[in-house]
PDB file of C-alpha atoms in Angstrom:
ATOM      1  CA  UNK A 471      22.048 137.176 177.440  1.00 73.00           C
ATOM      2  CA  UNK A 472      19.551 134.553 177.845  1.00 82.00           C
ATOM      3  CA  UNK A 473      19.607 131.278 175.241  1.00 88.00           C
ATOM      4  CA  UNK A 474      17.529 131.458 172.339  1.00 89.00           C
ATOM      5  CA  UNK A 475      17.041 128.584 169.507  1.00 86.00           C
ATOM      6  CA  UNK A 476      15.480 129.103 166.677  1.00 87.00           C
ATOM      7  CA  UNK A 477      15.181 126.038 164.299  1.00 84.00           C
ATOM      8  CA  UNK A 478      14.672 127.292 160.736  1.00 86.00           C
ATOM      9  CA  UNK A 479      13.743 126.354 157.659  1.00 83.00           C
ATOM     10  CA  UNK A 480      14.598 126.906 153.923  1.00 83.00           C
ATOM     11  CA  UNK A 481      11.852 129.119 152.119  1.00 86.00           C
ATOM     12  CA  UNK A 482       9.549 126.841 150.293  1.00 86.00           C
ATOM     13  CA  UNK A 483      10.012 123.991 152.010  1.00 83.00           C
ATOM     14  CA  UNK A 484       8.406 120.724 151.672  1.00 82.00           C
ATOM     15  CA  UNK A 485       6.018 119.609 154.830  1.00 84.00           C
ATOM     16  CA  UNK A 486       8.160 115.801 155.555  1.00 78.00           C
ATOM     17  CA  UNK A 487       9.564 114.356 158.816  1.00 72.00           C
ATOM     18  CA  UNK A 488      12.695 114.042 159.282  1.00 73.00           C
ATOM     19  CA  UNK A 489      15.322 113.296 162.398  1.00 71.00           C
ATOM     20  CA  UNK A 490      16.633 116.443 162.026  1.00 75.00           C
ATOM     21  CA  UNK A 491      16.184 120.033 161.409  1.00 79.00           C
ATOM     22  CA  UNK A 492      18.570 121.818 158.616  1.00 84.00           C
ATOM     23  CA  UNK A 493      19.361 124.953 160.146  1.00 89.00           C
ATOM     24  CA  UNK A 494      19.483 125.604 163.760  1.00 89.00           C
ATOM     25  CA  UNK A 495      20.361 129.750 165.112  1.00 91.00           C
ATOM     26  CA  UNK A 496      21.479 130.021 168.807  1.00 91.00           C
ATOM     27  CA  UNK A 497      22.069 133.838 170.373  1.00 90.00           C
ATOM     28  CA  UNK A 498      22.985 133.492 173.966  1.00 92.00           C
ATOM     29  CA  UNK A 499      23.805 130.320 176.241  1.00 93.00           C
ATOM     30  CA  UNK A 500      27.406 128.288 176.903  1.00 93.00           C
ATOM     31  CA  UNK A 501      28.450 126.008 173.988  1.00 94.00           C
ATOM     32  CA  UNK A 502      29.353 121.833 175.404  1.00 96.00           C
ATOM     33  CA  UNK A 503      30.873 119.825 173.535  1.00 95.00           C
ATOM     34  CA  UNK A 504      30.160 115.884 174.322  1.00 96.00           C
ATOM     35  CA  UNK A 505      33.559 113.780 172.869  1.00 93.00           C
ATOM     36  CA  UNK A 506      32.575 110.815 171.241  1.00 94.00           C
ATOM     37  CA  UNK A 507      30.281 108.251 172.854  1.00 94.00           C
ATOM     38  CA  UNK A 508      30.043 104.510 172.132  1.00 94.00           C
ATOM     39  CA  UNK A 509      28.623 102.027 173.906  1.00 95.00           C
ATOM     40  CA  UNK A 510      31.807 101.207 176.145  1.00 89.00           C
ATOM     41  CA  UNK A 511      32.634 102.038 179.416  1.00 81.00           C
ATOM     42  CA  UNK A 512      32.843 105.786 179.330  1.00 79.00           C
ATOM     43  CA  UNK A 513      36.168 105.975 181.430  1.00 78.00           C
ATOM     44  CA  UNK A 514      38.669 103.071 180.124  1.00 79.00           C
ATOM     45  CA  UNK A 515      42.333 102.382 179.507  1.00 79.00           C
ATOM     46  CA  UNK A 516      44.368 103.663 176.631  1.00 80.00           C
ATOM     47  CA  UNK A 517      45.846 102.189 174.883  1.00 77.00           C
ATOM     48  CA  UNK A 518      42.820  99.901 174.656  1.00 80.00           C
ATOM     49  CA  UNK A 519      42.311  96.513 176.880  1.00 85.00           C
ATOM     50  CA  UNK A 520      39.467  94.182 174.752  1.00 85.00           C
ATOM     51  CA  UNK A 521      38.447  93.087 178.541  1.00 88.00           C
ATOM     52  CA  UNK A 522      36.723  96.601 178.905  1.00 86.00           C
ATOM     53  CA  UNK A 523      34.618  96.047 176.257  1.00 89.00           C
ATOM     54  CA  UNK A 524      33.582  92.454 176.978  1.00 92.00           C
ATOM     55  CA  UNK A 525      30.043  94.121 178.893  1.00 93.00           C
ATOM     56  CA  UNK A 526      29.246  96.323 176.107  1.00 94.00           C
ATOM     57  CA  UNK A 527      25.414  95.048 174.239  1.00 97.00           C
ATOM     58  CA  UNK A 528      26.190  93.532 170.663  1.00 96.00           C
ATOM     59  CA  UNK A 529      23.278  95.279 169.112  1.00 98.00           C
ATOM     60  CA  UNK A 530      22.446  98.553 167.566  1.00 98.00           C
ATOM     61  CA  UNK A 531      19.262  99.084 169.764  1.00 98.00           C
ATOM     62  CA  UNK A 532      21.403  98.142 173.080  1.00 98.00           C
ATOM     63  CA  UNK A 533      24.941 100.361 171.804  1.00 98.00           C
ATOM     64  CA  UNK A 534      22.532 103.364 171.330  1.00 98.00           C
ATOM     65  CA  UNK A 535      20.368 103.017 174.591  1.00 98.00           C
ATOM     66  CA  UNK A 536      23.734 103.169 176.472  1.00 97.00           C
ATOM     67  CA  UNK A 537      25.360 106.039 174.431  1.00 97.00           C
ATOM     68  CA  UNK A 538      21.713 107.774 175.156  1.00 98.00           C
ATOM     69  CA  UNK A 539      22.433 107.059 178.784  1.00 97.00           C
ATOM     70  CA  UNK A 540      25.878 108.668 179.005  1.00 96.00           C
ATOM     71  CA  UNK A 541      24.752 111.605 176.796  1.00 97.00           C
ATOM     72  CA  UNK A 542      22.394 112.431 179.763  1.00 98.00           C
ATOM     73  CA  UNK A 543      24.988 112.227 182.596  1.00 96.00           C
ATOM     74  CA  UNK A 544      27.440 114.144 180.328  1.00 96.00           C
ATOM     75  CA  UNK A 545      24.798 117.118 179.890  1.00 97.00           C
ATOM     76  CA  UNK A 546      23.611 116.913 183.147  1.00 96.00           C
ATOM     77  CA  UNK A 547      26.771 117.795 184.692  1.00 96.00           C
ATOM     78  CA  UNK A 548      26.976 120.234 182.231  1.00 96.00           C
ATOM     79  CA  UNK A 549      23.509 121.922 183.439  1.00 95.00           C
ATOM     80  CA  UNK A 550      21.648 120.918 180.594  1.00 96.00           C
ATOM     81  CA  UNK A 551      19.399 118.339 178.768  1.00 97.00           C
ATOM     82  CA  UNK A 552      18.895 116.158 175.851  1.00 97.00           C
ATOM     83  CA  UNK A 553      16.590 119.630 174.768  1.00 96.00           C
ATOM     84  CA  UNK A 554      19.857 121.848 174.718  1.00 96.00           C
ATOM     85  CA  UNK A 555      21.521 119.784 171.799  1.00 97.00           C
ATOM     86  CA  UNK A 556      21.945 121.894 168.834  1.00 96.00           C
ATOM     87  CA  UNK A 557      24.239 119.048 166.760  1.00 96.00           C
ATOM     88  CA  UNK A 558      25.421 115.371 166.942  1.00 97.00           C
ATOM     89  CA  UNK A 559      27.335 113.641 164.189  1.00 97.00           C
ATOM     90  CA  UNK A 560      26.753 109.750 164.125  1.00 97.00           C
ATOM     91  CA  UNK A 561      29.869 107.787 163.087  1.00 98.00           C
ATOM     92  CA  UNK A 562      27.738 103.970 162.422  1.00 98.00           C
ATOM     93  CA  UNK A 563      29.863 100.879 161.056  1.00 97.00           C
ATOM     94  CA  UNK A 564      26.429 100.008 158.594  1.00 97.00           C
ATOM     95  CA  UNK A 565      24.227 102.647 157.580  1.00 97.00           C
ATOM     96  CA  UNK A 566      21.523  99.925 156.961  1.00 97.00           C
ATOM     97  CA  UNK A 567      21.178  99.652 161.110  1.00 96.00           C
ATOM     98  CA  UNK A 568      20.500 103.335 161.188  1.00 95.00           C
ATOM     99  CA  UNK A 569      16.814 101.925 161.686  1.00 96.00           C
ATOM    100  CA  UNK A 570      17.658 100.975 164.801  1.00 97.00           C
ATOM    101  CA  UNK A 571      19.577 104.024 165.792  1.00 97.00           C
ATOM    102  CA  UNK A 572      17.151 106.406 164.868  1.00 95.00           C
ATOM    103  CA  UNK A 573      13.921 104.236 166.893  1.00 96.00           C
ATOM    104  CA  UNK A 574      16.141 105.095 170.391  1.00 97.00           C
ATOM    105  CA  UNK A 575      16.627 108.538 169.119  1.00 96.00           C
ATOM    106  CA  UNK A 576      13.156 109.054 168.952  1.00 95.00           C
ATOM    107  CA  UNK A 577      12.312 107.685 171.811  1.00 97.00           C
ATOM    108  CA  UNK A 578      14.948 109.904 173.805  1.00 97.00           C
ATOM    109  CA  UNK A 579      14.734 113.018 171.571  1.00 96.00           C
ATOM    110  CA  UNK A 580      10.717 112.981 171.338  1.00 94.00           C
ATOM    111  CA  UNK A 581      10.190 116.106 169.083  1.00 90.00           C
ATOM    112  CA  UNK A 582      13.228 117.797 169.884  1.00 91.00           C
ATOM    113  CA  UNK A 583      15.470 118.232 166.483  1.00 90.00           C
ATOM    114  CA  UNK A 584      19.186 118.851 166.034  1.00 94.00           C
ATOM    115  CA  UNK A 585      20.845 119.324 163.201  1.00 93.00           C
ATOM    116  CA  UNK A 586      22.544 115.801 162.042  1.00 94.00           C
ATOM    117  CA  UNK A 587      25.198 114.021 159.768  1.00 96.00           C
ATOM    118  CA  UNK A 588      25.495 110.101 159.785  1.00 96.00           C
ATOM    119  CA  UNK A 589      28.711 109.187 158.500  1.00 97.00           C
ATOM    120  CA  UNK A 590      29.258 104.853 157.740  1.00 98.00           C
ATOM    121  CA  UNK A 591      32.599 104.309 158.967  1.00 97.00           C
ATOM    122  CA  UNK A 592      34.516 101.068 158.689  1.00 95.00           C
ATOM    123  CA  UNK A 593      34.900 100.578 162.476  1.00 89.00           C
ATOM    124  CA  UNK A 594      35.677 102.670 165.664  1.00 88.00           C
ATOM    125  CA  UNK A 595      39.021 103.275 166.999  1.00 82.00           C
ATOM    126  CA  UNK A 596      37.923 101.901 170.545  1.00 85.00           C
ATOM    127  CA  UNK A 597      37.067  98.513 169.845  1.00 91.00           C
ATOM    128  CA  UNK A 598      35.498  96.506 166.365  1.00 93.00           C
ATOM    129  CA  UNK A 599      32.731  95.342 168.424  1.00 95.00           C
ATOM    130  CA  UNK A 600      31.247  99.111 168.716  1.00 96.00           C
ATOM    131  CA  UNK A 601      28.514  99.672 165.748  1.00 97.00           C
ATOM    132  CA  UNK A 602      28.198 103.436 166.577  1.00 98.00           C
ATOM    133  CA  UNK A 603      29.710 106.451 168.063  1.00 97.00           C
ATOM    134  CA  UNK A 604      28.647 109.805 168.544  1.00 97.00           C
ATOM    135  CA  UNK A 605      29.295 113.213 169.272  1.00 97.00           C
ATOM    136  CA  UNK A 606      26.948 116.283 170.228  1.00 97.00           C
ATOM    137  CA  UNK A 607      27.150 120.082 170.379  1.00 97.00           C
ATOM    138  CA  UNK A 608      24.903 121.518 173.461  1.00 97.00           C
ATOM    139  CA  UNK A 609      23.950 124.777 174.679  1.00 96.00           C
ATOM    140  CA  UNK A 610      23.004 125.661 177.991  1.00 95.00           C
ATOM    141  CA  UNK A 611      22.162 128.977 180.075  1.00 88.00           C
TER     142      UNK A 611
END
């Protein structure tokens, strides 16, 4: 059976933007699962070695570009696009950069809407220089 998405919408409801869509049905397709992205190398030592992380941009606008940039490779290998995403939870260390965040998403995502939860966490298991991490739900034909 071929993919189908349909993004939906509650009855009655208001005409706003938002980064998101509530509701998203999908018949058909292969589900991927992206594991959590930050801004680090995406292959690197456990337990953790600081040095890894030493390359990795200090800013909100830099983390995200790069997390954006792995998303891409991880889909494409999966056969699919930033346009197959379905869901993506955003783990941020302070809400108040989600400014930031959310200018790179729209720049990557365009139109395209997944659903979406931003959680403010207190810091990332990889290292406490990462501002943001995130995880996505795909599905591809």
């Amino acid at each position: 059976m071929p993919k189908k998405v349909e993004r939906l919408h509650w009855p009655d409801a208001p005409d706003v933007w938002a980064p998101f869509v509530p509701v998203i049905k999908v018949t058909g397709g292969s589900l991927v699962f992206l594991a959590g992205m930050t801004a680090a190398k995406a292959y690197h030592s456990h337990p953790h070695r600081p040095e890894e992380f030493d390359d990795m941009p200090t800013d909100m606008e830099g983390q995200a570009r790069e997390i954006f940039r792995k998303m891409k490779i991880s889909l494409d290998t999966a056969g699919g696009a930033l346009s197959d995403v379905v869901a993506v939870t955003r783990f941020l260390k302070d809400v108040n950069q989600q400014d930031a965040l959310n200018a790179v998403w729209a720049e990557n995502f365009g139109d395209h809407r997944p659903t979406t939860t931003t959680v403010e966490v207190v810091r990332m298991t990889t290292d406490p220089r990462c501002l943001v991490e995130v995880t996505a739900i795909a599905v591809v034909d």
